[in-house]
Structure formats: C-alpha cells, structure tokens
Amino acid sequence: MTPHFQAIIIGAGQAGLAAAHELARRGLVPGVDFAVLDANEGPGGAWRHRWDSLTLGKAHGIADLPGLPMKRPDPTVPSSTLVTEYYGDYEDTFDLKVIRPAKVSRVEPATEREPAGPLRVISQAGEFTTDVLLNSTGTWDNPYVPYIPGIEDFEGLQLHTRDYVSAEEFRGRKTLVVGGGLSAIQFLLELEDVTETVWATRRPPNFTNRWKDEDKQWGLDVEDAVRERTFAGERPASVVRTTGIGMIPDYVDGVRRGLLVSRGMFDQITPNGVIFGEPLAQKAEGLGPSENAELVFPESWAPFPAGTVLGDVDVIFWNTGFRPSLRHLAPLKLRSRLGGIEMADEVTTAVNPRVLLVGYGSTASTIGATRAGRKAGRVAHQFLRAQA
C-alpha cells in the first residue's frame, strides 16, 4: 500500500521547518502523522548552496525559527555553513525525521474519481498520499534568465547567480553584470578588484531612503504591495522592485566612484558582446513603498545611447532572479489566467484548500517565511480537524 500521511511538507527550508514545528506543536507526530520531504542531501535549504563569500551581515540575514533561536552569527563564517548547522540542529532538536533526498516530481489527485480529494505525491523517495499539502519549495531551483535575441550565439561564459563560486573565476575577464537587485550590486563590489565590469539593468536602480531596520511600517508596506498582486492571481513581483535598494554606505560609495552605475539594458547579444537598446525614462518604477516619482540616487543611472555596441565581453553574469519552484504542482491546475496562483489568504490557494503555498508571494522573505510556516501549520491542522 502507498504510505499515507495526514500532511506532507515539501521542502525543509525556513518555511518548511516552521510549518513542521507548528504541526508537531499541535500534536501531530513527525514521521507518523506528517512527513517532511526535502530534495537536498542534507539540511540548510537553499542556503547550503550559497557561495562562501556570502555571510550574514548588513544585507543578508536569517530569521529565527520558532522554538530555537539562532545563536549570534559569526560574520566571518559563510552563511551556507552557519545555516546548515542551525537547520540541522533544529531538525534534531524537534526530531522532525526529514526524508531526504526526496525531490518531488509531481503532485496530483490521488484518484480520478475524487479530484478535490486527497493528493498523491511522487518523489525520489517513493510515492505517498496526503490529506493536505504544505509546499515550501522556494525559488532556488528555478533561476530566471530572460530571452534576449542572440543569447544562444554568445561565445563567452554565461552563468546565473546560483552558479557563482568565487571571484577568482572572473579574474582578468570583462564581465557584464545583469540585474537590478542586491545580488548584482554585491557581486559588482566583490568583482571590482579582479575584473572589468559593466552593469546592465532594465530599469533605473531603485534606491530608497526607507531601507531602515527601525522602519517597521516599511516592511508591512512591502508585504501589502506584493500581497495585492498574488491574491489577484498575478505573478509575484521581483523583490527589488518592491523593496528598493538601501542607501548603505558601501553602495553609496560604489555609485560615487562609478562602479554601481547602470548603463541601461541591451536588447541584442552578439558572439562577443551586446548592443544596448533605448533607455527607459529616468524615474524609478517600483511597485511598492520604495516607489519614487524621481530617482533617489540619479547618479546610479547613466544609460548608454541606443545602438551602443559593447564588445570584447568574456562573461555575461545573469543576476536576474528566480521564479517560484512550482512545476511539480502543474497537474493540480492552480494557475490563474494572469500567470500566478490566486490565493484565498497568505498560504491557502483559492483553487484547492488542500494545497498551501508556504513562503510564496508576500511571505517570500526571511521574515515572512517563518510567519507563513506557522500559519500554514495552523491552517493545515484546522483543515484536518474539519475533515475528521
């Protein structure tokens, strides 16, 4: 017989572990009443794959998981090491019995006769059925690279954020860094001493003065802006368009010395370079509370004229973000005509109340993911009690 669990959590990252803790706190037994399936070889979620130079500091942090705060992180130790150890300790402390490696390839109705009934989960570790699914697969496995004419003809190296190992692999090369988010900015700073860089963004860099730890309303406004889109079934907006880029001293200095200055965006790729297109208007185009009528930091936007050819490019480094990793849910037909997934609340899909998305949309952040996990655990428990 196919093993059955009342609840199955897919993904043992921050959101998934928070959800597992909530289910256990409410009396469900890990490995008996619910299961956690994780695609990785060990704990840490997406953090275990991050590059060694990424530490928990000014721009990157991690929220505490419920019931076991993280010790003050050592800023000299790679975040991949710290978070892997923390998540591993968390799994052991609460005996969550995570099943891995268990990459999920497909989720579908358990029977054709009952499309709104229990679900079948097909994974690397076998098949399971469940009454309620808590999906917390994040975005790391779904990197996004926009299609630009000529992309397949480029003769140099192309890589995405998730492929980065160290600055040394760029030494002596001319690198085109693409993307307007924090990853692009931090890589530009890290590569400055080893390679010639050019920064390309589709929109003017969206610097904002609201990036402050003490500005609690800013965080709420950001979530509201994303929630409005996801609840309507639209695709979640990119993080940087919603949050903006903080006026951190290192970033400000980078702009003023000419490093963090966007040259606009190219619309054609050649075998050894790119051709820039028509620049957008000189104003920020954010979707949330960071939106400004005019650029906060106009010196960061100096686009090349249309038709400018940038040649002798050795590397195109795509820091163009990620999309939610949800392909395994395709058989459930959750997507709306607008391309996203309409939500009944922060975690419950409107199409199927048995399917909860944890860390999706407005909760796809280090702060929101823990809250979403706890809420998903509560919602799942309530659903199961109603079904009993």
Short mmCIF file of C-alpha atoms in Angstrom, two decimals:
data_model
loop_
_atom_site.label_atom_id
_atom_site.label_comp_id
_atom_site.label_asym_id
_atom_site.label_seq_id
_atom_site.Cartn_x
_atom_site.Cartn_y
_atom_site.Cartn_z
CA MET A 1 0.00 0.00 0.00
CA THR A 2 1.08 3.59 -0.65
CA PRO A 3 2.11 5.23 2.65
CA HIS A 4 -0.40 7.87 3.76
CA PHE A 5 0.23 10.93 5.91
CA GLN A 6 -2.32 13.43 7.14
CA ALA A 7 0.01 16.20 5.98
CA ILE A 8 3.11 16.35 3.80
CA ILE A 9 5.52 19.27 3.75
CA ILE A 10 7.67 19.64 0.63
CA GLY A 11 10.89 21.47 1.42
CA ALA A 12 12.90 21.70 4.64
CA GLY A 13 13.99 25.31 4.36
CA GLN A 14 12.92 28.07 6.70
CA ALA A 15 9.21 27.98 5.82
CA GLY A 16 9.01 24.19 5.78
CA LEU A 17 10.70 23.76 9.16
CA ALA A 18 8.48 26.42 10.74
CA ALA A 19 5.42 24.60 9.39
CA ALA A 20 6.70 21.26 10.70
CA HIS A 21 7.26 22.74 14.16
CA GLU A 22 3.72 24.11 14.21
CA LEU A 23 2.20 20.76 13.23
CA ALA A 24 4.24 18.98 15.90
CA ARG A 25 3.29 21.61 18.48
CA ARG A 26 -0.35 20.87 17.73
CA GLY A 27 0.05 17.16 18.40
CA LEU A 28 0.89 15.65 15.01
CA VAL A 29 3.81 13.22 15.16
CA PRO A 30 6.67 13.63 12.64
CA GLY A 31 7.12 10.53 10.52
CA VAL A 32 3.75 9.16 11.61
CA ASP A 33 1.06 11.82 11.11
CA PHE A 34 3.07 14.06 8.79
CA ALA A 35 6.20 13.85 6.69
CA VAL A 36 8.76 16.40 5.52
CA LEU A 37 10.29 15.70 2.10
CA ASP A 38 13.45 17.56 1.09
CA ALA A 39 15.36 17.43 -2.20
CA ASN A 40 18.76 18.16 -0.68
CA GLU A 41 21.34 15.68 0.58
CA GLY A 42 21.39 17.43 3.96
CA PRO A 43 19.87 20.31 5.94
CA GLY A 44 20.15 24.00 5.12
CA GLY A 45 17.63 24.50 2.32
CA ALA A 46 18.81 26.86 -0.42
CA TRP A 47 21.35 28.38 1.97
CA ARG A 48 23.55 25.27 1.76
CA HIS A 49 24.23 26.12 -1.90
CA ARG A 50 25.31 29.74 -1.41
CA TRP A 51 28.81 30.92 -2.23
CA ASP A 52 31.43 31.10 0.52
CA SER A 53 31.81 34.89 0.43
CA LEU A 54 28.15 35.38 1.42
CA THR A 55 27.90 35.96 5.16
CA LEU A 56 25.08 37.00 7.47
CA GLY A 57 25.59 40.73 7.76
CA LYS A 58 24.28 44.07 6.55
CA ALA A 59 22.19 43.00 3.60
CA HIS A 60 21.60 39.30 4.28
CA GLY A 61 20.16 37.83 7.43
CA ILE A 62 18.01 34.97 8.56
CA ALA A 63 15.05 34.99 10.91
CA ASP A 64 14.90 32.68 13.92
CA LEU A 65 12.88 29.53 13.62
CA PRO A 66 10.17 29.05 16.27
CA GLY A 67 11.28 27.41 19.48
CA LEU A 68 15.05 27.58 18.88
CA PRO A 69 16.67 30.98 18.26
CA MET A 70 19.85 31.05 16.21
CA LYS A 71 23.00 31.96 18.10
CA ARG A 72 24.55 35.29 17.12
CA PRO A 73 26.12 34.52 13.72
CA ASP A 74 29.85 34.90 13.18
CA PRO A 75 30.20 37.39 10.30
CA THR A 76 33.41 35.68 9.17
CA VAL A 77 31.81 32.26 8.63
CA PRO A 78 29.99 31.53 5.33
CA SER A 79 26.22 31.66 5.68
CA SER A 80 26.00 28.26 3.99
CA THR A 81 27.87 26.74 6.94
CA LEU A 82 26.00 28.62 9.66
CA VAL A 83 22.50 27.99 8.33
CA THR A 84 23.20 24.34 7.52
CA GLU A 85 24.31 23.79 11.10
CA TYR A 86 21.35 25.73 12.51
CA TYR A 87 18.75 23.91 10.44
CA GLY A 88 20.38 20.57 11.19
CA ASP A 89 20.26 21.29 14.92
CA TYR A 90 16.63 22.33 14.56
CA GLU A 91 15.65 19.09 12.82
CA ASP A 92 17.42 17.08 15.53
CA THR A 93 16.03 19.08 18.45
CA PHE A 94 12.42 18.57 17.37
CA ASP A 95 13.01 15.12 15.83
CA LEU A 96 11.36 16.15 12.55
CA LYS A 97 12.53 13.00 10.71
CA VAL A 98 13.08 14.77 7.38
CA ILE A 99 13.13 12.36 4.44
CA ARG A 100 15.97 13.10 2.01
CA PRO A 101 16.95 13.16 -0.72
CA ALA A 102 13.31 13.21 -1.80
CA LYS A 103 12.90 15.56 -4.74
CA VAL A 104 9.21 15.75 -5.68
CA SER A 105 8.47 15.43 -9.38
CA ARG A 106 4.67 15.50 -9.35
CA VAL A 107 1.65 16.13 -7.16
CA GLU A 108 -1.76 15.03 -8.43
CA PRO A 109 -5.20 13.95 -7.18
CA ALA A 110 -4.92 10.54 -5.56
CA THR A 111 -7.90 9.28 -7.58
CA GLU A 112 -9.55 10.47 -10.78
CA ARG A 113 -12.94 9.93 -9.16
CA GLU A 114 -12.21 12.50 -6.47
CA PRO A 115 -10.23 15.42 -7.97
CA ALA A 116 -10.83 17.54 -4.86
CA GLY A 117 -9.84 14.74 -2.50
CA PRO A 118 -6.51 13.52 -1.13
CA LEU A 119 -3.33 14.05 -3.10
CA ARG A 120 -0.63 11.74 -4.43
CA VAL A 121 2.97 12.92 -4.05
CA ILE A 122 5.52 11.30 -6.35
CA SER A 123 9.07 11.74 -5.14
CA GLN A 124 12.59 10.43 -5.38
CA ALA A 125 11.95 8.58 -2.10
CA GLY A 126 8.73 6.94 -3.33
CA GLU A 127 5.03 7.69 -3.60
CA PHE A 128 2.86 8.95 -0.77
CA THR A 129 -0.70 10.16 -0.33
CA THR A 130 -1.81 13.00 1.90
CA ASP A 131 -4.88 14.92 3.01
CA VAL A 132 -3.18 18.31 2.92
CA LEU A 133 -0.01 19.53 1.23
CA LEU A 134 2.24 22.31 2.53
CA ASN A 135 4.51 23.34 -0.34
CA SER A 136 7.62 25.24 0.70
CA THR A 137 9.95 24.68 -2.25
CA GLY A 138 11.10 28.31 -2.51
CA THR A 139 12.75 29.57 -5.70
CA TRP A 140 16.38 28.36 -5.76
CA ASP A 141 15.68 25.55 -8.22
CA ASN A 142 14.05 27.84 -10.75
CA PRO A 143 16.55 30.52 -11.85
CA TYR A 144 15.26 33.06 -14.37
CA VAL A 145 17.21 34.26 -17.41
CA PRO A 146 15.32 36.50 -19.86
CA TYR A 147 15.47 35.61 -23.53
CA ILE A 148 17.47 38.18 -25.49
CA PRO A 149 17.92 37.69 -29.26
CA GLY A 150 21.34 36.20 -29.92
CA ILE A 151 21.72 34.67 -26.45
CA GLU A 152 22.43 31.27 -27.94
CA ASP A 153 25.25 32.69 -30.12
CA PHE A 154 27.34 34.21 -27.32
CA GLU A 155 30.77 32.58 -27.35
CA GLY A 156 31.84 33.56 -23.83
CA LEU A 157 30.72 32.28 -20.45
CA GLN A 158 27.16 32.74 -19.21
CA LEU A 159 26.21 31.99 -15.63
CA HIS A 160 23.43 32.77 -13.17
CA THR A 161 23.58 33.87 -9.53
CA ARG A 162 23.14 30.29 -8.36
CA ASP A 163 26.22 29.22 -10.35
CA TYR A 164 28.60 31.62 -8.59
CA VAL A 165 31.53 30.08 -6.70
CA SER A 166 34.16 32.79 -6.22
CA ALA A 167 35.56 35.97 -7.73
CA GLU A 168 38.68 34.16 -8.89
CA GLU A 169 36.90 32.56 -11.85
CA PHE A 170 36.36 36.08 -13.25
CA ARG A 171 39.93 37.28 -12.91
CA GLY A 172 41.17 39.14 -15.96
CA ARG A 173 37.84 38.85 -17.78
CA LYS A 174 35.47 41.59 -18.93
CA THR A 175 32.17 40.93 -17.18
CA LEU A 176 28.69 42.22 -17.93
CA VAL A 177 26.63 42.02 -14.73
CA VAL A 178 22.89 41.97 -15.44
CA GLY A 179 20.14 42.68 -12.91
CA GLY A 180 18.99 45.43 -10.56
CA GLY A 181 18.88 43.56 -7.26
CA LEU A 182 21.14 43.19 -4.26
CA SER A 183 22.95 40.17 -5.68
CA ALA A 184 24.11 42.15 -8.71
CA ILE A 185 25.27 45.04 -6.53
CA GLN A 186 27.19 42.80 -4.16
CA PHE A 187 28.83 40.90 -7.00
CA LEU A 188 29.89 44.15 -8.64
CA LEU A 189 31.57 45.14 -5.40
CA GLU A 190 33.17 41.71 -4.99
CA LEU A 191 34.46 41.56 -8.56
CA GLU A 192 35.80 45.11 -8.64
CA ASP A 193 39.40 44.14 -7.93
CA VAL A 194 39.60 41.16 -10.30
CA THR A 195 37.69 42.11 -13.44
CA GLU A 196 36.40 44.99 -15.54
CA THR A 197 32.64 45.21 -15.01
CA VAL A 198 29.69 46.87 -16.74
CA TRP A 199 26.30 46.97 -15.01
CA ALA A 200 23.12 46.49 -17.06
CA THR A 201 19.60 46.96 -15.68
CA ARG A 202 16.27 47.29 -17.45
CA ARG A 203 15.11 50.00 -15.05
CA PRO A 204 16.93 52.74 -13.15
CA PRO A 205 18.34 51.33 -9.88
CA ASN A 206 15.60 51.76 -7.33
CA PHE A 207 17.47 53.26 -4.40
CA THR A 208 15.30 54.23 -1.45
CA ASN A 209 15.70 56.07 1.83
CA ARG A 210 13.16 53.81 3.53
CA TRP A 211 15.59 50.92 3.93
CA LYS A 212 15.88 51.13 7.72
CA ASP A 213 15.77 48.41 10.36
CA GLU A 214 13.68 50.62 12.62
CA ASP A 215 11.10 51.41 9.90
CA LYS A 216 8.61 48.64 10.74
CA GLN A 217 5.89 50.18 8.60
CA TRP A 218 8.19 49.85 5.56
CA GLY A 219 8.21 46.07 5.92
CA LEU A 220 4.43 45.94 6.25
CA ASP A 221 4.00 48.18 3.20
CA VAL A 222 6.27 45.90 1.17
CA GLU A 223 4.22 42.83 2.05
CA ASP A 224 0.97 44.65 1.28
CA ALA A 225 2.25 45.60 -2.17
CA VAL A 226 3.17 42.01 -3.02
CA ARG A 227 0.04 40.56 -1.41
CA GLU A 228 -2.21 42.69 -3.60
CA ARG A 229 -0.71 41.09 -6.72
CA THR A 230 -0.60 37.49 -5.54
CA PHE A 231 -4.12 37.45 -4.11
CA ALA A 232 -5.37 38.54 -7.54
CA GLY A 233 -3.56 35.68 -9.24
CA GLU A 234 -0.77 37.78 -10.76
CA ARG A 235 2.85 36.68 -10.77
CA PRO A 236 4.73 37.90 -7.68
CA ALA A 237 6.81 40.99 -8.41
CA SER A 238 10.59 40.88 -8.14
CA VAL A 239 11.88 41.71 -4.67
CA VAL A 240 13.96 44.73 -5.66
CA ARG A 241 11.07 46.40 -7.49
CA THR A 242 9.07 46.19 -4.28
CA THR A 243 11.63 46.78 -1.55
CA GLY A 244 14.09 49.05 -3.30
CA ILE A 245 17.85 49.23 -2.67
CA GLY A 246 19.01 50.62 0.65
CA MET A 247 21.36 53.60 0.84
CA ILE A 248 24.02 51.50 2.56
CA PRO A 249 27.37 53.35 2.74
CA ASP A 250 29.21 50.71 0.68
CA TYR A 251 26.60 51.07 -2.07
CA VAL A 252 26.66 54.86 -1.98
CA ASP A 253 30.45 54.85 -2.24
CA GLY A 254 30.23 52.38 -5.15
CA VAL A 255 27.94 54.72 -7.07
CA ARG A 256 30.08 57.75 -6.43
CA ARG A 257 33.25 56.10 -7.72
CA GLY A 258 31.44 54.96 -10.87
CA LEU A 259 31.18 51.23 -10.13
CA LEU A 260 27.48 50.93 -9.31
CA VAL A 261 26.21 52.88 -12.30
CA SER A 262 23.72 51.19 -14.62
CA ARG A 263 24.25 51.56 -18.35
CA GLY A 264 20.71 50.59 -19.24
CA MET A 265 19.77 47.30 -20.90
CA PHE A 266 20.83 45.59 -24.09
CA ASP A 267 18.30 44.11 -26.49
CA GLN A 268 20.65 42.03 -28.63
CA ILE A 269 23.54 39.70 -27.88
CA THR A 270 26.39 39.15 -30.33
CA PRO A 271 29.02 36.37 -30.28
CA ASN A 272 31.37 38.60 -28.27
CA GLY A 273 29.22 41.33 -26.77
CA VAL A 274 25.88 43.12 -26.66
CA ILE A 275 24.01 46.02 -28.27
CA PHE A 276 22.15 48.39 -25.96
CA GLY A 277 18.55 49.42 -26.59
CA GLU A 278 16.51 52.53 -25.92
CA PRO A 279 16.86 53.68 -22.27
CA LEU A 280 13.76 53.88 -20.10
CA ALA A 281 12.60 57.16 -18.61
CA GLN A 282 14.70 58.45 -15.76
CA LYS A 283 12.41 57.56 -12.91
CA ALA A 284 12.05 54.66 -10.56
CA GLU A 285 9.45 52.06 -11.50
CA GLY A 286 8.97 50.24 -8.25
CA LEU A 287 5.68 48.57 -7.39
CA GLY A 288 5.64 49.15 -3.69
CA PRO A 289 6.60 51.54 -0.90
CA SER A 290 10.02 52.18 -2.41
CA GLU A 291 8.46 53.76 -5.48
CA ASN A 292 9.67 57.29 -6.12
CA ALA A 293 8.47 59.87 -8.63
CA GLU A 294 12.11 60.67 -9.33
CA LEU A 295 15.29 58.76 -8.72
CA VAL A 296 16.58 58.98 -5.16
CA PHE A 297 20.12 58.49 -6.45
CA PRO A 298 20.21 59.75 -10.08
CA GLU A 299 24.00 59.26 -10.32
CA SER A 300 23.35 55.50 -10.45
CA TRP A 301 21.60 55.77 -13.85
CA ALA A 302 23.71 56.69 -16.88
CA PRO A 303 22.43 54.53 -19.75
CA PHE A 304 24.31 54.14 -23.00
CA PRO A 305 22.62 55.64 -26.08
CA ALA A 306 20.54 53.23 -28.12
CA GLY A 307 22.68 51.26 -30.53
CA THR A 308 25.81 51.35 -28.38
CA VAL A 309 27.90 48.24 -29.03
CA LEU A 310 29.78 46.74 -26.07
CA GLY A 311 32.34 44.30 -27.39
CA ASP A 312 35.04 42.02 -26.04
CA VAL A 313 32.72 40.71 -23.31
CA ASP A 314 34.02 37.50 -21.75
CA VAL A 315 31.22 36.83 -19.25
CA ILE A 316 27.51 37.61 -19.03
CA PHE A 317 26.57 37.21 -15.37
CA TRP A 318 22.79 36.97 -15.04
CA ASN A 319 21.56 38.20 -11.65
CA THR A 320 18.01 38.26 -12.90
CA GLY A 321 16.31 36.49 -10.05
CA PHE A 322 14.28 33.37 -9.54
CA ARG A 323 10.73 32.20 -10.01
CA PRO A 324 8.75 30.03 -7.56
CA SER A 325 9.63 26.35 -7.96
CA LEU A 326 6.15 25.01 -8.60
CA ARG A 327 6.38 22.83 -11.71
CA HIS A 328 5.59 19.71 -9.70
CA LEU A 329 2.19 21.22 -8.86
CA ALA A 330 1.19 21.67 -12.53
CA PRO A 331 -1.23 18.67 -12.53
CA LEU A 332 -3.33 20.48 -9.90
CA LYS A 333 -4.05 23.36 -12.31
CA LEU A 334 -3.62 26.11 -9.74
CA ARG A 335 -2.50 28.92 -12.05
CA SER A 336 -4.84 31.73 -12.99
CA ARG A 337 -5.17 33.30 -16.44
CA LEU A 338 -2.83 36.06 -15.19
CA GLY A 339 0.03 33.60 -14.77
CA GLY A 340 0.17 33.47 -10.99
CA ILE A 341 -1.74 31.49 -8.38
CA GLU A 342 -4.77 33.14 -6.83
CA MET A 343 -4.65 32.95 -3.04
CA ALA A 344 -7.55 32.80 -0.59
CA ASP A 345 -5.21 34.04 2.14
CA GLU A 346 -1.44 34.23 2.65
CA VAL A 347 -0.99 30.46 2.41
CA THR A 348 -4.16 28.86 1.02
CA THR A 349 -4.68 28.51 -2.72
CA ALA A 350 -8.09 29.64 -3.93
CA VAL A 351 -8.48 26.65 -6.26
CA ASN A 352 -7.77 23.89 -3.74
CA PRO A 353 -7.86 24.34 0.06
CA ARG A 354 -5.80 21.15 0.43
CA VAL A 355 -2.81 22.93 -1.15
CA LEU A 356 -0.96 25.50 0.94
CA LEU A 357 1.89 27.58 -0.50
CA VAL A 358 4.36 28.46 2.22
CA GLY A 359 6.84 31.25 1.52
CA TYR A 360 5.11 32.32 -1.70
CA GLY A 361 4.36 35.87 -2.75
CA SER A 362 4.22 38.28 0.18
CA THR A 363 5.82 35.76 2.54
CA ALA A 364 8.85 35.01 0.33
CA SER A 365 11.33 36.69 2.67
CA THR A 366 13.45 35.73 5.64
CA ILE A 367 10.91 37.43 7.90
CA GLY A 368 7.73 36.35 6.16
CA ALA A 369 8.68 32.69 5.68
CA THR A 370 8.69 31.83 9.38
CA ARG A 371 5.34 33.52 9.91
CA ALA A 372 3.92 31.77 6.84
CA GLY A 373 5.16 28.39 8.06
CA ARG A 374 3.46 28.82 11.40
CA LYS A 375 0.24 29.98 9.75
CA ALA A 376 0.29 27.09 7.27
CA GLY A 377 0.68 24.67 10.17
CA ARG A 378 -2.36 26.18 11.87
CA VAL A 379 -4.43 26.17 8.68
CA ALA A 380 -3.48 22.57 7.92
CA HIS A 381 -4.37 21.46 11.43
CA GLN A 382 -7.73 23.22 11.23
CA PHE A 383 -8.43 21.59 7.86
CA LEU A 384 -7.62 18.14 9.21
CA ARG A 385 -9.86 18.64 12.26
CA ALA A 386 -12.71 19.72 9.99
CA GLN A 387 -12.24 16.61 7.86
CA ALA A 388 -12.17 14.24 10.84
#
